[in-house]
PDB file of C-alpha atoms in Angstrom:
ATOM      1  CA  UNK A1197     -12.332 -16.864  32.091  1.00 56.00           C
ATOM      2  CA  UNK A1198     -10.641 -20.029  30.816  1.00 59.00           C
ATOM      3  CA  UNK A1199     -11.239 -20.908  27.149  1.00 56.00           C
ATOM      4  CA  UNK A1200     -11.060 -24.479  25.744  1.00 60.00           C
ATOM      5  CA  UNK A1201     -12.630 -23.892  22.293  1.00 65.00           C
ATOM      6  CA  UNK A1202     -10.885 -22.943  18.986  1.00 74.00           C
ATOM      7  CA  UNK A1203     -11.690 -19.263  19.636  1.00 79.00           C
ATOM      8  CA  UNK A1204     -13.186 -17.475  22.605  1.00 84.00           C
ATOM      9  CA  UNK A1205     -15.127 -15.374  20.065  1.00 87.00           C
ATOM     10  CA  UNK A1206     -15.902 -16.218  16.431  1.00 86.00           C
ATOM     11  CA  UNK A1207     -17.675 -13.403  14.669  1.00 87.00           C
ATOM     12  CA  UNK A1208     -15.913 -12.800  11.374  1.00 85.00           C
ATOM     13  CA  UNK A1209     -17.653  -9.495  10.612  1.00 87.00           C
ATOM     14  CA  UNK A1210     -18.236  -8.490  14.204  1.00 91.00           C
ATOM     15  CA  UNK A1211     -16.874  -6.169  16.868  1.00 93.00           C
ATOM     16  CA  UNK A1212     -15.447  -7.412  20.160  1.00 94.00           C
ATOM     17  CA  UNK A1213     -15.298  -4.933  23.049  1.00 95.00           C
ATOM     18  CA  UNK A1214     -13.323  -5.965  26.158  1.00 95.00           C
ATOM     19  CA  UNK A1215     -13.637  -3.785  29.261  1.00 94.00           C
ATOM     20  CA  UNK A1216     -11.670  -4.982  32.306  1.00 93.00           C
ATOM     21  CA  UNK A1217     -11.064  -8.680  31.842  1.00 93.00           C
ATOM     22  CA  UNK A1218      -8.548 -11.436  32.659  1.00 94.00           C
ATOM     23  CA  UNK A1219      -8.520 -14.198  30.034  1.00 90.00           C
ATOM     24  CA  UNK A1220      -6.457 -17.371  29.854  1.00 87.00           C
ATOM     25  CA  UNK A1221      -6.245 -19.296  26.560  1.00 83.00           C
ATOM     26  CA  UNK A1222      -4.809 -22.782  26.127  1.00 79.00           C
ATOM     27  CA  UNK A1223      -3.927 -23.031  22.451  1.00 73.00           C
ATOM     28  CA  UNK A1224      -6.853 -20.974  21.117  1.00 79.00           C
ATOM     29  CA  UNK A1225      -7.376 -17.594  19.472  1.00 85.00           C
ATOM     30  CA  UNK A1226      -8.919 -14.843  21.545  1.00 89.00           C
ATOM     31  CA  UNK A1227     -11.083 -13.816  18.593  1.00 90.00           C
ATOM     32  CA  UNK A1228     -11.557 -14.383  14.867  1.00 89.00           C
ATOM     33  CA  UNK A1229     -13.175 -11.074  14.089  1.00 90.00           C
ATOM     34  CA  UNK A1230     -13.018  -7.709  12.271  1.00 92.00           C
ATOM     35  CA  UNK A1231     -12.823  -5.103  15.054  1.00 94.00           C
ATOM     36  CA  UNK A1232     -11.387  -5.446  18.564  1.00 96.00           C
ATOM     37  CA  UNK A1233     -11.550  -2.691  21.203  1.00 97.00           C
ATOM     38  CA  UNK A1234      -9.709  -2.869  24.514  1.00 98.00           C
ATOM     39  CA  UNK A1235     -10.888  -0.688  27.404  1.00 97.00           C
ATOM     40  CA  UNK A1236     -10.189  -0.584  31.118  1.00 97.00           C
ATOM     41  CA  UNK A1237      -7.680  -3.144  32.430  1.00 98.00           C
ATOM     42  CA  UNK A1238      -7.301  -6.191  30.197  1.00 97.00           C
ATOM     43  CA  UNK A1239      -4.914  -9.140  30.645  1.00 97.00           C
ATOM     44  CA  UNK A1240      -4.664 -12.003  28.126  1.00 94.00           C
ATOM     45  CA  UNK A1241      -2.434 -15.038  28.578  1.00 91.00           C
ATOM     46  CA  UNK A1242      -1.983 -17.908  26.117  1.00 85.00           C
ATOM     47  CA  UNK A1243      -0.322 -20.948  27.646  1.00 78.00           C
ATOM     48  CA  UNK A1244       0.302 -22.976  24.442  1.00 69.00           C
ATOM     49  CA  UNK A1245       1.322 -22.152  20.885  1.00 64.00           C
ATOM     50  CA  UNK A1246      -0.402 -24.634  18.605  1.00 59.00           C
ATOM     51  CA  UNK A1247      -0.322 -22.208  15.640  1.00 65.00           C
ATOM     52  CA  UNK A1248      -2.623 -19.765  17.350  1.00 74.00           C
ATOM     53  CA  UNK A1249      -2.905 -16.000  17.227  1.00 84.00           C
ATOM     54  CA  UNK A1250      -4.407 -13.729  19.861  1.00 90.00           C
ATOM     55  CA  UNK A1251      -6.463 -11.918  17.237  1.00 92.00           C
ATOM     56  CA  UNK A1252      -7.288 -13.408  13.812  1.00 90.00           C
ATOM     57  CA  UNK A1253      -8.414 -10.485  11.659  1.00 90.00           C
ATOM     58  CA  UNK A1254     -10.854 -11.959   9.170  1.00 83.00           C
ATOM     59  CA  UNK A1255     -11.691  -8.760   7.247  1.00 82.00           C
ATOM     60  CA  UNK A1256     -10.293  -5.257   6.854  1.00 85.00           C
ATOM     61  CA  UNK A1257     -10.536  -4.012  10.406  1.00 88.00           C
ATOM     62  CA  UNK A1258      -9.039  -2.411  13.463  1.00 95.00           C
ATOM     63  CA  UNK A1259      -7.458  -3.199  16.814  1.00 96.00           C
ATOM     64  CA  UNK A1260      -8.058  -0.223  19.127  1.00 98.00           C
ATOM     65  CA  UNK A1261      -6.812   0.536  22.650  1.00 98.00           C
ATOM     66  CA  UNK A1262      -9.130   3.100  24.218  1.00 98.00           C
ATOM     67  CA  UNK A1263      -8.147   6.235  26.100  1.00 98.00           C
ATOM     68  CA  UNK A1264      -6.906   5.217  29.563  1.00 97.00           C
ATOM     69  CA  UNK A1265      -6.907   1.483  28.845  1.00 98.00           C
ATOM     70  CA  UNK A1266      -4.144  -0.732  30.258  1.00 98.00           C
ATOM     71  CA  UNK A1267      -3.566  -3.904  28.227  1.00 98.00           C
ATOM     72  CA  UNK A1268      -1.101  -6.729  28.947  1.00 98.00           C
ATOM     73  CA  UNK A1269      -0.794  -9.707  26.596  1.00 95.00           C
ATOM     74  CA  UNK A1270       1.565 -12.650  27.051  1.00 92.00           C
ATOM     75  CA  UNK A1271       1.419 -15.266  24.306  1.00 89.00           C
ATOM     76  CA  UNK A1272       3.323 -18.302  23.122  1.00 83.00           C
ATOM     77  CA  UNK A1273       1.792 -17.714  19.687  1.00 81.00           C
ATOM     78  CA  UNK A1274       1.628 -14.570  17.597  1.00 83.00           C
ATOM     79  CA  UNK A1275      -0.469 -11.507  18.226  1.00 91.00           C
ATOM     80  CA  UNK A1276      -2.215 -10.851  14.914  1.00 92.00           C
ATOM     81  CA  UNK A1277      -2.963 -13.001  11.889  1.00 90.00           C
ATOM     82  CA  UNK A1278      -4.449 -10.997   9.070  1.00 87.00           C
ATOM     83  CA  UNK A1279      -3.987 -12.764   5.749  1.00 71.00           C
ATOM     84  CA  UNK A1280      -5.943 -11.054   2.976  1.00 73.00           C
ATOM     85  CA  UNK A1281      -7.047  -8.156   5.195  1.00 78.00           C
ATOM     86  CA  UNK A1282      -5.894  -4.635   5.971  1.00 88.00           C
ATOM     87  CA  UNK A1283      -5.645  -4.036   9.709  1.00 92.00           C
ATOM     88  CA  UNK A1284      -5.025  -0.839  11.684  1.00 96.00           C
ATOM     89  CA  UNK A1285      -3.587  -0.745  15.201  1.00 97.00           C
ATOM     90  CA  UNK A1286      -4.663   2.398  17.056  1.00 98.00           C
ATOM     91  CA  UNK A1287      -3.693   3.475  20.577  1.00 98.00           C
ATOM     92  CA  UNK A1288      -5.739   6.432  21.820  1.00 98.00           C
ATOM     93  CA  UNK A1289      -4.125   9.039  24.107  1.00 98.00           C
ATOM     94  CA  UNK A1290      -3.178   7.981  27.662  1.00 98.00           C
ATOM     95  CA  UNK A1291      -3.341   4.251  26.942  1.00 98.00           C
ATOM     96  CA  UNK A1292      -0.876   1.434  27.655  1.00 98.00           C
ATOM     97  CA  UNK A1293      -0.181  -1.739  25.676  1.00 98.00           C
ATOM     98  CA  UNK A1294       2.376  -4.385  26.734  1.00 98.00           C
ATOM     99  CA  UNK A1295       2.974  -7.447  24.553  1.00 96.00           C
ATOM    100  CA  UNK A1296       5.314 -10.395  25.115  1.00 92.00           C
ATOM    101  CA  UNK A1297       5.492 -13.151  22.525  1.00 88.00           C
ATOM    102  CA  UNK A1298       7.703 -16.145  21.798  1.00 80.00           C
ATOM    103  CA  UNK A1299       6.581 -16.651  18.184  1.00 73.00           C
ATOM    104  CA  UNK A1300       6.966 -14.570  15.046  1.00 69.00           C
ATOM    105  CA  UNK A1301       6.416 -10.842  15.407  1.00 82.00           C
ATOM    106  CA  UNK A1302       3.548  -8.425  16.059  1.00 89.00           C
ATOM    107  CA  UNK A1303       1.865  -9.974  13.020  1.00 89.00           C
ATOM    108  CA  UNK A1304       2.348 -13.443  11.605  1.00 85.00           C
ATOM    109  CA  UNK A1305       5.486 -13.680   9.437  1.00 79.00           C
ATOM    110  CA  UNK A1306       4.890 -11.662   6.247  1.00 83.00           C
ATOM    111  CA  UNK A1307       1.620 -10.109   7.413  1.00 90.00           C
ATOM    112  CA  UNK A1308       1.544  -6.350   8.000  1.00 93.00           C
ATOM    113  CA  UNK A1309      -0.239  -3.448   9.672  1.00 95.00           C
ATOM    114  CA  UNK A1310      -1.551  -0.601   7.497  1.00 96.00           C
ATOM    115  CA  UNK A1311      -1.712   2.143  10.143  1.00 97.00           C
ATOM    116  CA  UNK A1312       0.231   1.709  13.383  1.00 98.00           C
ATOM    117  CA  UNK A1313      -0.593   4.718  15.556  1.00 98.00           C
ATOM    118  CA  UNK A1314       0.495   5.382  19.142  1.00 98.00           C
ATOM    119  CA  UNK A1315      -1.185   8.530  20.497  1.00 98.00           C
ATOM    120  CA  UNK A1316       0.021  11.093  23.029  1.00 98.00           C
ATOM    121  CA  UNK A1317       1.020  10.169  26.599  1.00 98.00           C
ATOM    122  CA  UNK A1318       0.944   6.467  25.781  1.00 98.00           C
ATOM    123  CA  UNK A1319       3.131   3.514  26.731  1.00 98.00           C
ATOM    124  CA  UNK A1320       3.844   0.728  24.243  1.00 98.00           C
ATOM    125  CA  UNK A1321       6.231  -2.191  24.827  1.00 97.00           C
ATOM    126  CA  UNK A1322       6.845  -5.292  22.718  1.00 95.00           C
ATOM    127  CA  UNK A1323       9.228  -8.008  23.854  1.00 92.00           C
ATOM    128  CA  UNK A1324       9.819 -10.742  21.290  1.00 85.00           C
ATOM    129  CA  UNK A1325      11.964 -13.654  22.440  1.00 77.00           C
ATOM    130  CA  UNK A1326      11.743 -15.834  19.342  1.00 69.00           C
ATOM    131  CA  UNK A1327      15.029 -17.064  17.870  1.00 58.00           C
ATOM    132  CA  UNK A1328      15.935 -17.151  14.169  1.00 57.00           C
ATOM    133  CA  UNK A1329      13.126 -14.940  12.854  1.00 68.00           C
ATOM    134  CA  UNK A1330      14.140 -12.917   9.769  1.00 75.00           C
ATOM    135  CA  UNK A1331      10.990 -10.774   9.806  1.00 82.00           C
ATOM    136  CA  UNK A1332      10.743  -7.300  11.313  1.00 87.00           C
ATOM    137  CA  UNK A1333       9.221  -7.171  14.784  1.00 90.00           C
ATOM    138  CA  UNK A1334       6.670  -4.616  13.528  1.00 93.00           C
ATOM    139  CA  UNK A1335       5.954  -4.582   9.772  1.00 93.00           C
ATOM    140  CA  UNK A1336       4.128  -1.679   8.116  1.00 96.00           C
ATOM    141  CA  UNK A1337       2.377  -2.344   4.831  1.00 95.00           C
ATOM    142  CA  UNK A1338       3.521  -0.642   1.611  1.00 95.00           C
ATOM    143  CA  UNK A1339       2.260   2.966   1.609  1.00 97.00           C
ATOM    144  CA  UNK A1340       1.137   2.566   5.205  1.00 97.00           C
ATOM    145  CA  UNK A1341       2.050   4.706   8.221  1.00 98.00           C
ATOM    146  CA  UNK A1342       3.663   4.321  11.614  1.00 98.00           C
ATOM    147  CA  UNK A1343       3.586   7.091  14.272  1.00 98.00           C
ATOM    148  CA  UNK A1344       4.385   7.726  17.927  1.00 98.00           C
ATOM    149  CA  UNK A1345       2.914  10.819  19.568  1.00 98.00           C
ATOM    150  CA  UNK A1346       4.085  13.368  22.110  1.00 97.00           C
ATOM    151  CA  UNK A1347       5.262  12.324  25.606  1.00 98.00           C
ATOM    152  CA  UNK A1348       4.823   8.632  24.770  1.00 98.00           C
ATOM    153  CA  UNK A1349       7.224   5.786  25.490  1.00 97.00           C
ATOM    154  CA  UNK A1350       7.765   3.191  22.818  1.00 97.00           C
ATOM    155  CA  UNK A1351       9.969   0.117  23.304  1.00 96.00           C
ATOM    156  CA  UNK A1352      10.688  -2.878  21.072  1.00 93.00           C
ATOM    157  CA  UNK A1353      13.057  -5.613  22.244  1.00 90.00           C
ATOM    158  CA  UNK A1354      13.921  -8.184  19.551  1.00 86.00           C
ATOM    159  CA  UNK A1355      17.224  -9.644  20.768  1.00 83.00           C
ATOM    160  CA  UNK A1356      17.119 -13.078  19.108  1.00 76.00           C
ATOM    161  CA  UNK A1357      15.669 -12.300  15.694  1.00 72.00           C
ATOM    162  CA  UNK A1358      17.624 -11.324  12.606  1.00 77.00           C
ATOM    163  CA  UNK A1359      14.971  -8.871  11.392  1.00 84.00           C
ATOM    164  CA  UNK A1360      14.687  -5.182  12.277  1.00 89.00           C
ATOM    165  CA  UNK A1361      12.684  -3.661  15.112  1.00 91.00           C
ATOM    166  CA  UNK A1362      10.525  -1.711  12.630  1.00 95.00           C
ATOM    167  CA  UNK A1363      10.199  -2.700   8.971  1.00 94.00           C
ATOM    168  CA  UNK A1364       8.650  -0.281   6.477  1.00 96.00           C
ATOM    169  CA  UNK A1365       7.631  -1.699   3.122  1.00 96.00           C
ATOM    170  CA  UNK A1366       7.789   0.408  -0.028  1.00 97.00           C
ATOM    171  CA  UNK A1367       6.311   3.893   0.293  1.00 97.00           C
ATOM    172  CA  UNK A1368       5.503   3.575   4.029  1.00 98.00           C
ATOM    173  CA  UNK A1369       6.304   6.358   6.509  1.00 98.00           C
ATOM    174  CA  UNK A1370       7.374   6.546  10.152  1.00 98.00           C
ATOM    175  CA  UNK A1371       6.967   9.630  12.361  1.00 98.00           C
ATOM    176  CA  UNK A1372       8.129  10.268  15.926  1.00 97.00           C
ATOM    177  CA  UNK A1373       6.665  13.483  17.298  1.00 97.00           C
ATOM    178  CA  UNK A1374       8.434  14.487  20.534  1.00 96.00           C
ATOM    179  CA  UNK A1375       8.096  11.171  22.361  1.00 97.00           C
ATOM    180  CA  UNK A1376       9.365  10.934  25.928  1.00 95.00           C
ATOM    181  CA  UNK A1377      11.493   7.856  25.161  1.00 94.00           C
ATOM    182  CA  UNK A1378      11.953   5.394  22.310  1.00 95.00           C
ATOM    183  CA  UNK A1379      14.071   2.234  22.543  1.00 92.00           C
ATOM    184  CA  UNK A1380      14.458   0.012  19.477  1.00 91.00           C
ATOM    185  CA  UNK A1381      16.651  -3.014  20.055  1.00 88.00           C
ATOM    186  CA  UNK A1382      17.217  -5.762  17.512  1.00 85.00           C
ATOM    187  CA  UNK A1383      19.951  -8.402  17.824  1.00 79.00           C
ATOM    188  CA  UNK A1384      21.334  -8.230  14.268  1.00 78.00           C
ATOM    189  CA  UNK A1385      18.650  -6.585  12.114  1.00 80.00           C
ATOM    190  CA  UNK A1386      18.978  -2.968  13.174  1.00 84.00           C
ATOM    191  CA  UNK A1387      16.403  -0.460  14.359  1.00 90.00           C
ATOM    192  CA  UNK A1388      14.806   0.105  10.919  1.00 93.00           C
ATOM    193  CA  UNK A1389      14.548  -1.632   7.576  1.00 93.00           C
ATOM    194  CA  UNK A1390      13.258   0.429   4.649  1.00 95.00           C
ATOM    195  CA  UNK A1391      11.733  -0.503   1.352  1.00 94.00           C
ATOM    196  CA  UNK A1392      11.872   1.881  -1.584  1.00 96.00           C
ATOM    197  CA  UNK A1393      10.529   5.444  -1.257  1.00 96.00           C
ATOM    198  CA  UNK A1394      10.000   5.244   2.500  1.00 97.00           C
ATOM    199  CA  UNK A1395      10.232   8.262   4.827  1.00 97.00           C
ATOM    200  CA  UNK A1396      11.361   8.724   8.422  1.00 96.00           C
ATOM    201  CA  UNK A1397      10.673  11.874  10.473  1.00 96.00           C
ATOM    202  CA  UNK A1398      11.979  12.299  14.030  1.00 94.00           C
ATOM    203  CA  UNK A1399      11.282  15.318  16.245  1.00 93.00           C
ATOM    204  CA  UNK A1400      13.082  14.713  19.517  1.00 92.00           C
ATOM    205  CA  UNK A1401      15.467  16.264  21.988  1.00 88.00           C
ATOM    206  CA  UNK A1402      18.160  13.650  21.316  1.00 87.00           C
ATOM    207  CA  UNK A1403      18.803  10.583  19.172  1.00 89.00           C
ATOM    208  CA  UNK A1404      21.322   7.935  20.237  1.00 86.00           C
ATOM    209  CA  UNK A1405      22.521   5.257  17.789  1.00 83.00           C
ATOM    210  CA  UNK A1406      24.591   2.110  18.309  1.00 79.00           C
ATOM    211  CA  UNK A1407      25.489   0.674  14.851  1.00 77.00           C
ATOM    212  CA  UNK A1408      25.745  -2.855  16.250  1.00 75.00           C
ATOM    213  CA  UNK A1409      23.853  -4.595  19.038  1.00 69.00           C
ATOM    214  CA  UNK A1410      25.864  -4.584  22.248  1.00 69.00           C
ATOM    215  CA  UNK A1411      23.324  -6.172  24.590  1.00 68.00           C
ATOM    216  CA  UNK A1412      20.304  -4.814  26.448  1.00 66.00           C
ATOM    217  CA  UNK A1413      22.308  -4.283  29.627  1.00 68.00           C
ATOM    218  CA  UNK A1414      25.091  -2.328  27.939  1.00 69.00           C
ATOM    219  CA  UNK A1415      25.647   1.151  29.406  1.00 71.00           C
ATOM    220  CA  UNK A1416      28.321   2.325  26.981  1.00 76.00           C
ATOM    221  CA  UNK A1417      28.150   5.729  25.349  1.00 75.00           C
ATOM    222  CA  UNK A1418      26.423   5.481  21.934  1.00 79.00           C
ATOM    223  CA  UNK A1419      28.561   5.776  18.828  1.00 81.00           C
ATOM    224  CA  UNK A1420      26.391   8.551  17.367  1.00 77.00           C
ATOM    225  CA  UNK A1421      24.530  11.230  19.344  1.00 80.00           C
ATOM    226  CA  UNK A1422      22.338  13.982  17.935  1.00 81.00           C
ATOM    227  CA  UNK A1423      21.110  16.658  20.350  1.00 80.00           C
ATOM    228  CA  UNK A1424      18.481  19.230  19.557  1.00 68.00           C
ATOM    229  CA  UNK A1425      19.991  22.706  19.346  1.00 57.00           C
TER     230      UNK A1425
END
């Protein structure tokens, strides 16, 4: 499908379900909507920026990736615009979500996600190539939650921004429960940025930390290594 309207779908209080689709957008939003569900194999490409988002969340809602779904999104704009709304991003077990963007972060600038949940046996990757962005690649709302489940891979590459890979606002929490692999790379902003009264819980076989960014291709031994047991 090729879309040449402001949005492919406009249904502010509705629910969009995509099951196995290839969609090309030229400067439009995929949907201005409340709930979006991805199932099967879904590919979305936006070929122009023009101030667009892939998903404009009009009301408090949810973006859900169903069990077994395989989603790939490449956009010149930003993924989610959710001003004035509380949005949850949920990946069910055994799903895959791959996002590449050249503008802003997972959400538009100061916008946030309330619950960011990656289930078990999932794959999540986010590659952000935008320069000079001071916002975190993924921003969790105050008192919200971020989690990655067992045997999942989670990767954020944010080489040109000055914000962190994951930003938790005041009172938010982040939990990693025995993932297979996690890679958080930010050019100058660090892996995490914490507001007041945030919490971080990591259950893993090993944690490797480089205090400063040395480049994605660097194979040097990390400065700090924590091994279970």
